[in-house]
Coordinates of C-alpha atoms in Angstrom, one line a residue:
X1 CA 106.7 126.1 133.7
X2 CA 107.4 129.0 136.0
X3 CA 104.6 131.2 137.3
X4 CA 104.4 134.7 138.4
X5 CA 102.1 135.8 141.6
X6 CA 100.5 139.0 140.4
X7 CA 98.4 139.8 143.7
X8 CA 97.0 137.6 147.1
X9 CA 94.9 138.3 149.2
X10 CA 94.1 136.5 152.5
X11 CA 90.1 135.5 152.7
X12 CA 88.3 133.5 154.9
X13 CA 91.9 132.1 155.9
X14 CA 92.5 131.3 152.5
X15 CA 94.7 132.9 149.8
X16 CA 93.1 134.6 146.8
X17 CA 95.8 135.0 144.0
X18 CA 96.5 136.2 140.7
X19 CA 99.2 134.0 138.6
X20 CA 100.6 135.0 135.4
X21 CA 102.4 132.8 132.8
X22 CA 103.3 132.4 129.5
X23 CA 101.2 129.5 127.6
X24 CA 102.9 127.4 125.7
X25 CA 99.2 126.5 123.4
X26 CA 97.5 130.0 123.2
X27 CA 101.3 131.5 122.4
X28 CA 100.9 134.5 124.6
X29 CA 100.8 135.5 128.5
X30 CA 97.8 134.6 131.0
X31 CA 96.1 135.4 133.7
X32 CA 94.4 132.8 135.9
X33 CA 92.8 133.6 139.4
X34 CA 93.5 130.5 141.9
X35 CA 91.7 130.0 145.4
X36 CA 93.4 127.8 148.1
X37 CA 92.0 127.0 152.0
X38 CA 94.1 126.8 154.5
X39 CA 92.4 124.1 157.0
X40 CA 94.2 123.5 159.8
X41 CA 93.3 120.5 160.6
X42 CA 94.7 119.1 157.2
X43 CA 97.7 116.8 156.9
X44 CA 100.9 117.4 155.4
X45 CA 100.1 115.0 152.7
X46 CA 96.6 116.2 151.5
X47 CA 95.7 117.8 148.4
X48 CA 92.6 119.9 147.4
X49 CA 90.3 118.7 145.1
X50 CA 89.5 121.9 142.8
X51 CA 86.7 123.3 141.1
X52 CA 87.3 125.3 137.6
X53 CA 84.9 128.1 136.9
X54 CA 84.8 129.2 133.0
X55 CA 83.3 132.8 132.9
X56 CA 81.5 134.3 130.2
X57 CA 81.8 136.9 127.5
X58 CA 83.4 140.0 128.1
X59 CA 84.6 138.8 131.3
X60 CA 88.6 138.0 132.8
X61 CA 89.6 135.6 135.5
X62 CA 88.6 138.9 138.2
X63 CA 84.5 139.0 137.9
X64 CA 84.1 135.5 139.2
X65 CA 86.4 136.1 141.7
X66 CA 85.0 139.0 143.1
X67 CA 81.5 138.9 142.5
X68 CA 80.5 135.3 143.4
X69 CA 81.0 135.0 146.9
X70 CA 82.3 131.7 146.7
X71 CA 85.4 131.6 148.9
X72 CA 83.4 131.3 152.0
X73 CA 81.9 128.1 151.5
X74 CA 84.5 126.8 149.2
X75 CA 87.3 127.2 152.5
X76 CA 84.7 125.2 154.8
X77 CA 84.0 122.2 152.3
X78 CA 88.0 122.4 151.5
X79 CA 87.5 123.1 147.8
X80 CA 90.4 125.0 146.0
X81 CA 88.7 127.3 142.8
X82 CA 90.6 127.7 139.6
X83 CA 89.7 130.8 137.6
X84 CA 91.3 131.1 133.8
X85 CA 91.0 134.1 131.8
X86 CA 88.6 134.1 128.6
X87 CA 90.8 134.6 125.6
X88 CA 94.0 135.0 124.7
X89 CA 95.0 138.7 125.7
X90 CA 97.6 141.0 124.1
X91 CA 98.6 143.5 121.2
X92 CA 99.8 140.4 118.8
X93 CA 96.6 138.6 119.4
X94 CA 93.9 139.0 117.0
X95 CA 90.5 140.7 118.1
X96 CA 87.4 142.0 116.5
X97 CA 85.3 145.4 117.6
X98 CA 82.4 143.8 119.1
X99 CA 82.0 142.3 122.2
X100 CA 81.1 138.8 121.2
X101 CA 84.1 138.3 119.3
X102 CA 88.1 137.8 119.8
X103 CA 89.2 139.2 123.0
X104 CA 87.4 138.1 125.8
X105 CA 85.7 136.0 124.0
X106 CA 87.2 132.4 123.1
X107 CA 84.2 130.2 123.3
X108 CA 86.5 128.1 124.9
X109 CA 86.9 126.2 121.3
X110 CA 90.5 125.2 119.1
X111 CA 90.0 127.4 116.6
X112 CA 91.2 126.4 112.5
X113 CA 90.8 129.4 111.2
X114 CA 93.5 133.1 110.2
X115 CA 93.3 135.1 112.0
X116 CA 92.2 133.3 115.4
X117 CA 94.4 129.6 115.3
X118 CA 97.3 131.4 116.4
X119 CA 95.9 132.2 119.6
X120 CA 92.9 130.6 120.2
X121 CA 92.9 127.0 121.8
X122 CA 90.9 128.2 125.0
X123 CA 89.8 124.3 125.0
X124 CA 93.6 123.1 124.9
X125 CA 94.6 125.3 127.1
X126 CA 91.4 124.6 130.3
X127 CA 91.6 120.9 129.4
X128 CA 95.2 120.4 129.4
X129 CA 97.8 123.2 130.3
X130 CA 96.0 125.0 133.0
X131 CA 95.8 121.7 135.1
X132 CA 99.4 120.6 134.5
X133 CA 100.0 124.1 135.5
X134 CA 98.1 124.4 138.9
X135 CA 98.9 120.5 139.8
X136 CA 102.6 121.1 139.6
X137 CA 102.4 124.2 141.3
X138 CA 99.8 124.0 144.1
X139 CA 98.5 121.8 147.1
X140 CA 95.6 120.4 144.8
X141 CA 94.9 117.0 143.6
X142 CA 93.7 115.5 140.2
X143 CA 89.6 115.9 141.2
X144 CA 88.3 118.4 138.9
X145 CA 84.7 119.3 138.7
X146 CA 84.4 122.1 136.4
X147 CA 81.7 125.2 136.1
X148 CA 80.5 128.1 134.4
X149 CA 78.7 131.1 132.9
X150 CA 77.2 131.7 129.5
X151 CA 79.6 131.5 127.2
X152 CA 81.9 129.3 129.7
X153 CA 78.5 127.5 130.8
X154 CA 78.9 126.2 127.1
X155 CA 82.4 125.8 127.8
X156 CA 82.3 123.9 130.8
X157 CA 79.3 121.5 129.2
X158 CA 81.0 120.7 126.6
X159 CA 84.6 120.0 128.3
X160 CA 82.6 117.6 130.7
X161 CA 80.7 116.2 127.7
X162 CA 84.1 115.6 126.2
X163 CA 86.5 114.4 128.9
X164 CA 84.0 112.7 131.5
X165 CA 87.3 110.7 132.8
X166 CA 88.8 114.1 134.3
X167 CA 85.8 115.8 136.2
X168 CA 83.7 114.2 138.8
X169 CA 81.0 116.5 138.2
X170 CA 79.8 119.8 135.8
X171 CA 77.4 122.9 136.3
X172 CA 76.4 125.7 134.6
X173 CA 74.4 129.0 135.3
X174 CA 72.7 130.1 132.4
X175 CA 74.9 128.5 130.0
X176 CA 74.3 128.5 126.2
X177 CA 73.4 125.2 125.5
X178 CA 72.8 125.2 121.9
X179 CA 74.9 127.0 120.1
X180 CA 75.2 126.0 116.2
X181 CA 71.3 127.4 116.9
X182 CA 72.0 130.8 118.3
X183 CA 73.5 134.4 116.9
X184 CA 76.0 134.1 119.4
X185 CA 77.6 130.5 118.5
X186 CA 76.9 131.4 114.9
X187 CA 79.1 134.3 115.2
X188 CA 81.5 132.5 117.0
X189 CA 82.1 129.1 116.1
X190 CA 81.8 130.1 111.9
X191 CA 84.6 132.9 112.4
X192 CA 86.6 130.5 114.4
X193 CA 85.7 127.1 113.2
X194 CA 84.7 127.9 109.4
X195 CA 82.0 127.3 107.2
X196 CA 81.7 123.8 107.4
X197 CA 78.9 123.4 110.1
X198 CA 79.7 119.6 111.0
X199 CA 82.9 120.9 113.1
X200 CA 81.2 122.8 115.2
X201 CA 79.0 120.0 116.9
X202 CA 82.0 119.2 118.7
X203 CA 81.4 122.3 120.5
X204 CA 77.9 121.9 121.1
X205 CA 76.5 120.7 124.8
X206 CA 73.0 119.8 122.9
X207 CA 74.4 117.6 120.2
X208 CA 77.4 115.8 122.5
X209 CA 74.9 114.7 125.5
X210 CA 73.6 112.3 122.3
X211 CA 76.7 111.2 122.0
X212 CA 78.1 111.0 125.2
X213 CA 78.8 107.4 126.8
X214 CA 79.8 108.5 130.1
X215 CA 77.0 110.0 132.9
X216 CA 78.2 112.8 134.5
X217 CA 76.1 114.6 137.3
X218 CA 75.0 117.7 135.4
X219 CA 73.5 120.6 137.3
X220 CA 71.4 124.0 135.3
X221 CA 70.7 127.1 137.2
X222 CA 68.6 129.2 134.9
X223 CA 66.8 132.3 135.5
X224 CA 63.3 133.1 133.9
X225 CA 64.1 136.8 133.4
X226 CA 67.0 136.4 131.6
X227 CA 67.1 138.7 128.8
X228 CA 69.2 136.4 126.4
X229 CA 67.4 132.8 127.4
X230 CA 65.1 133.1 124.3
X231 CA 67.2 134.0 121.8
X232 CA 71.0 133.0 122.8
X233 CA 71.0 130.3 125.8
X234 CA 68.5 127.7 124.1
X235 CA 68.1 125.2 127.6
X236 CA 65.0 123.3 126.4
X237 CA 67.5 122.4 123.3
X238 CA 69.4 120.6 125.4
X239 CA 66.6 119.0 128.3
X240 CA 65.0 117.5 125.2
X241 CA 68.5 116.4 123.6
X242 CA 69.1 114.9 127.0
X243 CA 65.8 113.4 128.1
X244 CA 65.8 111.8 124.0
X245 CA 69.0 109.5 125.0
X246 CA 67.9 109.3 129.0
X247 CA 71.4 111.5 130.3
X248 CA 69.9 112.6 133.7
X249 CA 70.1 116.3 134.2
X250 CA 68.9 118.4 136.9
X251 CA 68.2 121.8 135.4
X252 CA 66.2 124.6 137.9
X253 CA 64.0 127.2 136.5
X254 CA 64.7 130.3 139.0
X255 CA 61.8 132.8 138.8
X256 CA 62.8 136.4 138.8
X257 CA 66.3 135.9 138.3
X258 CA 68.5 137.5 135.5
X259 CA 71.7 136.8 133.5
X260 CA 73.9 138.8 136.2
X261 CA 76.3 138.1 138.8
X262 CA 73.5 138.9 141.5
X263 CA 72.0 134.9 140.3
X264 CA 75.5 133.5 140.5
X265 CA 76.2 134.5 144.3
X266 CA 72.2 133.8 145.2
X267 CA 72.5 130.2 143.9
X268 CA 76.3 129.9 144.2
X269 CA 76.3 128.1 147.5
X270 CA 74.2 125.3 146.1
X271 CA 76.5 124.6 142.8
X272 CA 79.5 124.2 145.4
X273 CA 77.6 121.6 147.7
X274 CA 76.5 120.3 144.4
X275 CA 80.2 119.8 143.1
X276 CA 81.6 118.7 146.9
X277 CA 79.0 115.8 147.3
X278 CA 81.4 114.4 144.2
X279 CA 84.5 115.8 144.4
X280 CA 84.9 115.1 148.4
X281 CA 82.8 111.4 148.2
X282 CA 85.1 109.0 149.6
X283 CA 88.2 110.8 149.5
X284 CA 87.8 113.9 151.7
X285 CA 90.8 116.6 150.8
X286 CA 92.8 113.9 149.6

């Protein structure tokens, strides 16, 4: 599957670069952002172990990227960082006005409903595409530990949730853990999923940690002045959903803190030690 380098950037002797290719599952180009160390004491042989970040609504593979600060500490612990796009993207590819629909905003769900099936298979396309994509193409190995924000908080909980066998470890920052219960997932998962409610638990972190058979590590960051944690992000939903079928979960109350970037790079540093104590255990670069 070829790619095409759209931009790279040298940073802390890594590369920062921007790929584009054509997706065979969402049916339409994409963008994905892709950090690689360059450690020179690495052998020939080695591979990186990779973290994915899923951002949130509104955003493209750029506002992780350039607003984290992650690079730094990802180059020392020898962790390559995988950044997709949201949504499908183009002028064949369906959309809605508002923000918290269509473009930009994919919920990271298969959608089964006109206008959106076409297009959007966000969780097709992070689960299974992307990594053929970057393993085929890039000095990375088959450790995946996956992250996110928001909107791809919830899509990063519930990839985990789903496919414990490919990720070593999952995080989110102020991810919306309950969806079917909020006016975002409402929105989202009806127009893509339909009426018919019972589909879209399958998308739902609160309802799959009952379900799941398989631990994962599971880190929360979460802000207390985050203007949407009341009404949209739901996290007590899911501690009590968690704590009701004893899955461990480490979620962090973070006084003063909002739903911005400015949290992600304050509190960055500790999801990438968090996801390296996993993804680097017994098989350093490897």
């Amino acid at each position: 599957m070829p790619i095409e380098l759209v931009s790279s950037t040298k940073s802390f002797d890594g590369l920062q670069q921007q790929y584009r290719h054509q997706s065979a599952v969402l049916d339409c180009p994409m963008h994905f952002s892709i950090f690689v160390p360059q450690k020179a004491d690495r052998e020939e042989k080695q591979r990186y172990p990779v973290l994915y970040w899923l951002s949130g609504l509104t955003c493209t593979d750029a506002n992780f990227s350039q607003k984290a600060g992650a690079q730094r500490l990802a180059a020392a612990l020898g962790i390559a960082l995988v950044i997709p796009d949201t949504s499908p993207r183009g002028d064949d590819v369906a959309d809605d006005p508002a923000y918290d629909l269509g473009q930009g905003a994919g919920f990271y769900v298969n959608a089964t409903q006109q206008p959106w099936k076409q297009h959007y298979r966000m969780y097709d396309y992070i689960v299974k595409e992307l990594p053929q994509l970057v393993e085929a193409n890039f000095s990375v190995s088959q450790r995946r530990a996956i992250s996110g924000h928001s909107m791809g908080g919830h899509g990063a909980l519930v990839i985990a949730l789903r496919n414990p066998e490919r990720y070593t470890s999952v995080s989110a920052f102020s991810p919306i853990c309950n969806p079917i219960a909020c006016p975002w997932g409402e929105k989202a998962l009806g127009a893509y999923l339909g009426a018919d409610t019972t589909g879209w638990e399958e998308y739902d972190a609160s309802v799959l940690v009952g379900r799941a058979e398989t631990h994962l590590p599971l880190l929360i960051s979460q802000g207390d002045k985050d203007e949407f944690l009341e009404d949209q992000l739901r996290p007590e939903a899911l501690q009590l959903a968690a704590e009701a079928c004893g899955y461990p979960i480490r979620l962090e109350h973070h006084a003063g803190y909002d739903h911005s970037y400015y949290f992600i790079a304050s509190f960055i540093e500790e999801h990438l030690r968090f996801h390296a104590d996993f993804l680097l255990k017994n098989n350093p670069v490897a």
